[in-house]
CSV table of C-alpha atoms in Angstrom, one decimal:
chain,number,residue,atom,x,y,z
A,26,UNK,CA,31.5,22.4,-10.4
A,27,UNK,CA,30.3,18.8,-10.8
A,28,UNK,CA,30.0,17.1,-7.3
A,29,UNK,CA,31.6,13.9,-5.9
A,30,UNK,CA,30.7,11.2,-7.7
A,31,UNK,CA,30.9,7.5,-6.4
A,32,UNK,CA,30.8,4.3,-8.6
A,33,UNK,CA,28.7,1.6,-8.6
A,34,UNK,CA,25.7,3.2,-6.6
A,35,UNK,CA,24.7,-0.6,-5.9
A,36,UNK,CA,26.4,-3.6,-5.7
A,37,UNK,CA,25.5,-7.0,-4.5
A,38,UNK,CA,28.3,-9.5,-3.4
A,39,UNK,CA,28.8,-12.8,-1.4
A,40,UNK,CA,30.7,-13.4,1.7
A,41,UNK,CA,34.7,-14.3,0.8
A,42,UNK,CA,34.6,-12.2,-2.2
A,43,UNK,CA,36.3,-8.8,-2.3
A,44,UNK,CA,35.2,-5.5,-3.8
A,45,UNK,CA,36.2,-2.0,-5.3
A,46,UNK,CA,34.5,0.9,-4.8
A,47,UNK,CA,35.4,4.5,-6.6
A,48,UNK,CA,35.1,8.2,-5.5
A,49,UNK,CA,36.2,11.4,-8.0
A,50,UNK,CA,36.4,14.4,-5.4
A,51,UNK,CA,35.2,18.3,-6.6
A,52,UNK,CA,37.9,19.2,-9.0
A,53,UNK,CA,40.6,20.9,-7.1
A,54,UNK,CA,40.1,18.7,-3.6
A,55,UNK,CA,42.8,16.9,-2.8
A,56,UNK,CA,41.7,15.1,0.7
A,57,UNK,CA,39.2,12.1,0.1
A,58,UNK,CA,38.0,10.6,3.5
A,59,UNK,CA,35.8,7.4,3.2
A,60,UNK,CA,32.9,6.6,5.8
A,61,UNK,CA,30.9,3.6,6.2
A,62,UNK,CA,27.4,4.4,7.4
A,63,UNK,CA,25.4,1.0,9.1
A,64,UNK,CA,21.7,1.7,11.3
A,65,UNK,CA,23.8,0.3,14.5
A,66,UNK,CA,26.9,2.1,14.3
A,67,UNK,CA,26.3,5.5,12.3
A,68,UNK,CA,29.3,7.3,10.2
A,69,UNK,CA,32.5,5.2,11.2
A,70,UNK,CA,35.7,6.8,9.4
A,71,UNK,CA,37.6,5.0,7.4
A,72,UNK,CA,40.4,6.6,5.9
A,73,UNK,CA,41.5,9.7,4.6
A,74,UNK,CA,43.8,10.6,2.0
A,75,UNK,CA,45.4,13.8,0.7
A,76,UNK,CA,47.9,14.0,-2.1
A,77,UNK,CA,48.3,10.2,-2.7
A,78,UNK,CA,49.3,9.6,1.3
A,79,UNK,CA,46.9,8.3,3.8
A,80,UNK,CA,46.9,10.7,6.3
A,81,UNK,CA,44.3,9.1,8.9
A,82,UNK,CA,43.0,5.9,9.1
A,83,UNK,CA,40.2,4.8,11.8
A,84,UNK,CA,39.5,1.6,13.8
A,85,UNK,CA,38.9,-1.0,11.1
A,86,UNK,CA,40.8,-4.5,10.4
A,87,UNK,CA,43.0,-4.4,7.5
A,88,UNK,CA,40.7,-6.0,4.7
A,89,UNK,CA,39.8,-2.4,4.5
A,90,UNK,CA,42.1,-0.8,2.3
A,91,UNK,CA,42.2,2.3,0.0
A,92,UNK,CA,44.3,4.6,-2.4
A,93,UNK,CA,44.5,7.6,-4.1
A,94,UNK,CA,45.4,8.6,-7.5
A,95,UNK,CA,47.6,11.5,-8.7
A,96,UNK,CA,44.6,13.6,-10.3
A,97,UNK,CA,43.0,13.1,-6.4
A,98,UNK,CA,40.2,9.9,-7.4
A,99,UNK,CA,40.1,7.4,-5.0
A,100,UNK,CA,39.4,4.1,-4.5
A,101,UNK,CA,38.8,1.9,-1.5
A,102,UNK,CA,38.7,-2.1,-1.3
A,103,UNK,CA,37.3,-4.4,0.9
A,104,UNK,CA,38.8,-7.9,1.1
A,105,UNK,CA,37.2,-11.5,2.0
A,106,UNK,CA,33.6,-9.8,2.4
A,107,UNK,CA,31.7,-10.7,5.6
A,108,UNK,CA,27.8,-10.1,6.2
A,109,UNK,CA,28.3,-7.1,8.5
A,110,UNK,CA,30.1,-5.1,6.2
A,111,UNK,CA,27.0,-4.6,4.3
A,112,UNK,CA,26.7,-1.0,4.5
A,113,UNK,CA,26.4,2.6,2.7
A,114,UNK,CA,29.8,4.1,2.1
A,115,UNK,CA,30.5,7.1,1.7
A,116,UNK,CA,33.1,9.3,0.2
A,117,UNK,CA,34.1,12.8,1.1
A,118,UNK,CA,36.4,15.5,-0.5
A,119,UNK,CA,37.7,19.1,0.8
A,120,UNK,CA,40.3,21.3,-0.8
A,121,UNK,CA,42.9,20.5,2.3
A,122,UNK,CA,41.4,18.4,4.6
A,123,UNK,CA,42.2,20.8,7.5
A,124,UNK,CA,40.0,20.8,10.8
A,125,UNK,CA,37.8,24.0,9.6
A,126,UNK,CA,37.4,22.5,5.9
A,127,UNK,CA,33.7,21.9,4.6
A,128,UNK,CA,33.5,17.9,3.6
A,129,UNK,CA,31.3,17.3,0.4
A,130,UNK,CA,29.8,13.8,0.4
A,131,UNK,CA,28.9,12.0,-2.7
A,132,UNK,CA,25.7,9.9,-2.8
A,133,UNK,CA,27.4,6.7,-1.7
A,134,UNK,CA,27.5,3.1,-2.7
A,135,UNK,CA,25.2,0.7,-1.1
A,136,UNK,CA,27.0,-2.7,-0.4
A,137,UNK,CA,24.7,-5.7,-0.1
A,138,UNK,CA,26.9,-8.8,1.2
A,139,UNK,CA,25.1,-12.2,0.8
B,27,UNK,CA,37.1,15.6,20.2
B,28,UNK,CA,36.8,12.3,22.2
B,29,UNK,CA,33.1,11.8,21.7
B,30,UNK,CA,29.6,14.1,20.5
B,31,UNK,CA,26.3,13.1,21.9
B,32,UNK,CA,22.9,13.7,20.0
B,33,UNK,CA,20.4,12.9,22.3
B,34,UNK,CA,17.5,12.6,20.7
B,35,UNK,CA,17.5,9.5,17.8
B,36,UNK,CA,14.0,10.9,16.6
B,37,UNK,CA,12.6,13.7,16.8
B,38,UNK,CA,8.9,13.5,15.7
B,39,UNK,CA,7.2,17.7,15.0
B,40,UNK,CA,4.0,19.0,13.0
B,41,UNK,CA,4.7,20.6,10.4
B,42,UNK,CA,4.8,24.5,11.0
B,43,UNK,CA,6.2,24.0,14.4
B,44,UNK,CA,9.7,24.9,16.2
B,45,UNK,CA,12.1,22.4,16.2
B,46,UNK,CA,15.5,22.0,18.3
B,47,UNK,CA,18.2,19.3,18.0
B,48,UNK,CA,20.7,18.7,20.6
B,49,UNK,CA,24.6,17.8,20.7
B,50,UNK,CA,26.3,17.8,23.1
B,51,UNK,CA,30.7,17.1,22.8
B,52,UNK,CA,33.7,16.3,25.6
B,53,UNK,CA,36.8,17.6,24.6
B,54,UNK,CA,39.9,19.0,26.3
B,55,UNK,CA,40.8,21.2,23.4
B,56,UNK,CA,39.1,23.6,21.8
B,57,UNK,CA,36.9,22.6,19.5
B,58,UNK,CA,35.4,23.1,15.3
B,59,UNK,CA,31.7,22.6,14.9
B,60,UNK,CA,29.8,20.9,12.3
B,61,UNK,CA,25.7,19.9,11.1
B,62,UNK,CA,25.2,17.8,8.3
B,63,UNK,CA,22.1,17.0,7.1
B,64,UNK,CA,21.2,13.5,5.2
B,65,UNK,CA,18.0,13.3,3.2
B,66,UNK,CA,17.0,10.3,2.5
B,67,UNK,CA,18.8,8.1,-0.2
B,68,UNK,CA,21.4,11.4,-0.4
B,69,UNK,CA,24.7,11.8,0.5
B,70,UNK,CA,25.6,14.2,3.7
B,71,UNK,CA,25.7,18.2,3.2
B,72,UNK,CA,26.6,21.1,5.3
B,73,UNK,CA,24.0,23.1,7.0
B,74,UNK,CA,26.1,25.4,9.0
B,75,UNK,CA,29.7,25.8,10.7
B,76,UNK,CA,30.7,27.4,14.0
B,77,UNK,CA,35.0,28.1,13.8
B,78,UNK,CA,34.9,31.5,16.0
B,79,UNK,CA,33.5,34.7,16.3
B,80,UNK,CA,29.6,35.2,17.2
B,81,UNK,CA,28.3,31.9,19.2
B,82,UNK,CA,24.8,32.0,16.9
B,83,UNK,CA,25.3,30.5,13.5
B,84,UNK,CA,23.1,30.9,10.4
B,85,UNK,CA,23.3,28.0,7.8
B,86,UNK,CA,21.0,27.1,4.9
B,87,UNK,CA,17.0,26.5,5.1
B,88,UNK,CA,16.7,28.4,7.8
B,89,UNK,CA,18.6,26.8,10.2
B,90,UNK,CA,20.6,27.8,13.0
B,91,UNK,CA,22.9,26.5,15.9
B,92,UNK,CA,24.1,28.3,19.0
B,93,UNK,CA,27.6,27.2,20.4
B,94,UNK,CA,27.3,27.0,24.4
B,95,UNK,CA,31.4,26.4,25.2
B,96,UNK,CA,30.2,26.2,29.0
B,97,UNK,CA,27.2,23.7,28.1
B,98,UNK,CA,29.6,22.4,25.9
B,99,UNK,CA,26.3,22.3,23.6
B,100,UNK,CA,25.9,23.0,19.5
B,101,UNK,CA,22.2,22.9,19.8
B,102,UNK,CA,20.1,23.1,16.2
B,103,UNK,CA,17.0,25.5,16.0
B,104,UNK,CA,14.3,26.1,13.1
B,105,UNK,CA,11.1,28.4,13.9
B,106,UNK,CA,8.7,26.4,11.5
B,107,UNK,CA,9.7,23.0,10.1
B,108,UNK,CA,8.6,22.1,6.2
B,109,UNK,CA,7.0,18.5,5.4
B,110,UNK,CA,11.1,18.6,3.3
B,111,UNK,CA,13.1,19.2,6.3
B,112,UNK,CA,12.6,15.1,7.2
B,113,UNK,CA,15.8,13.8,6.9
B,114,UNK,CA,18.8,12.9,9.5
B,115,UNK,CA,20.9,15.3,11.0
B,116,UNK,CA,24.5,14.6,11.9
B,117,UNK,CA,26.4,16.8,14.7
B,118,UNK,CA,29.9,16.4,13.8
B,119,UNK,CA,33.4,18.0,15.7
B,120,UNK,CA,36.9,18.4,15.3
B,121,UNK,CA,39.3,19.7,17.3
B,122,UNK,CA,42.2,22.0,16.2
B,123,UNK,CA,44.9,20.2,16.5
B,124,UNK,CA,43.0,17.5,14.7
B,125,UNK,CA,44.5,14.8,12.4
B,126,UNK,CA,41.9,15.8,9.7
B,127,UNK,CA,39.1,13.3,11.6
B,128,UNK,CA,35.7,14.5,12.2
B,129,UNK,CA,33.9,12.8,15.4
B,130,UNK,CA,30.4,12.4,14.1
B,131,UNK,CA,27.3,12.0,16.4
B,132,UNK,CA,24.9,8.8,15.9
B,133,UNK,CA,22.7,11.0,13.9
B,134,UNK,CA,18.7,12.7,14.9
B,135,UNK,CA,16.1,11.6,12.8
B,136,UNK,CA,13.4,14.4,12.0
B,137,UNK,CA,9.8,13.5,11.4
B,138,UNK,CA,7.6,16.0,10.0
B,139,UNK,CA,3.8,14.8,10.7
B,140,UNK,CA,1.5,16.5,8.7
């Protein structure tokens, strides 16, 4: 089975504009959680999402926002970009999303903000 | 799980020598427990799981974690490190009744020195 695969794997932006990043889970997951990964803070979760529905959603302001598609791809957007969300994130799939599932990260997209 | 402790950020070893990582969790409930490992410029992946049953886990490379439920501990052991085990590994739990949300620790850097 391919792997999860995020688009761009770069991008450079400047502050105030907003941005799109996409994840295609393992073929046959339908949970998609999205982490942003920064030296300071770590893995902060974002969002997860299983069968079009966000299920879970952690501690960040609302310019954070995300969807999921009927064949399970995902996207997430940031709005009004500030410095600090320069970051690596991070996209994650599982079949269920249940507390014993196995999460399968793809590679990430690194967000520069200018 | 309301929070997982790794409390080591670096770890520095020579090569060929025994290595252990700690984590340490708080939680009421009982608890799922996770390591991922990052190598560098690479999304997360699984080493090893504990759900239930023995307390010593075996995962990939050689790895292996021992669940301590009165330590509250999910410590990481290798015998003999490799120059391609430098990466950063990332204690992770979730609790059963869980809404789908891993708690991830801040991550323990692994430095192979020749």
């Amino acid at each position: 089975k391919a792997g999860v695969t995020q688009t761009p794997r770069y991008l450079i932006k400047t502050r105030g504009q907003q941005v799109t990043l996409s994840c295609s889970p393992i073929s046959g997951h339908r949970s998609v959680s999205w982490y942003q990964q920064t030296p300071g803070q770590g893995l902060q979760f974002l969002f997860e999402y299983f069968s079009e529905t966000q299920r879970n959603k952690g501690n960040f302001p609302g310019r954070f926002s995300g969807r999921q598609f009927s064949n399970s791809r995902s996207e997430m957007n940031v709005s009004t970009l500030e410095l600090g969300d320069s970051a690596l994130y991070l996209c994650a799939s599982s079949p269920l999303g249940g507390a014993t599932d196995t999460q399968y990260f793809g590679p990430g997209t690194r967000l520069t903000v200018l | 799980a309301q929070s997982v402790t790794q409390l080591d950020s670096q770890v520095p070893v020579f090569e060929e020598a025994p290595v252990e990582l700690r984590c340490n969790y708080s939680s009421s409930v009982s608890v799922y427990l996770f390591w991922y490992v990052q190598y560098p410029n690479q999304g997360l992946q699984l080493l090893l799981k504990y759900l239930s049953g023995s307390t010593l886990v075996k995962g990939i490379n050689g790895f292996e974690a021992e669940f301590n439920k009165s330590q509250t501990s999910f410590h990481l052991r290798k015998p003999s490190v490799h120059i391609s085990d430098t990466a950063e590994y990332f204690c992770a739990v979730s609790e059963m009744d869980s809404n789908y949300q891993l708690i991830w620790g801040a991550g323990t850097k692994l430095i192979i020195k020749p």
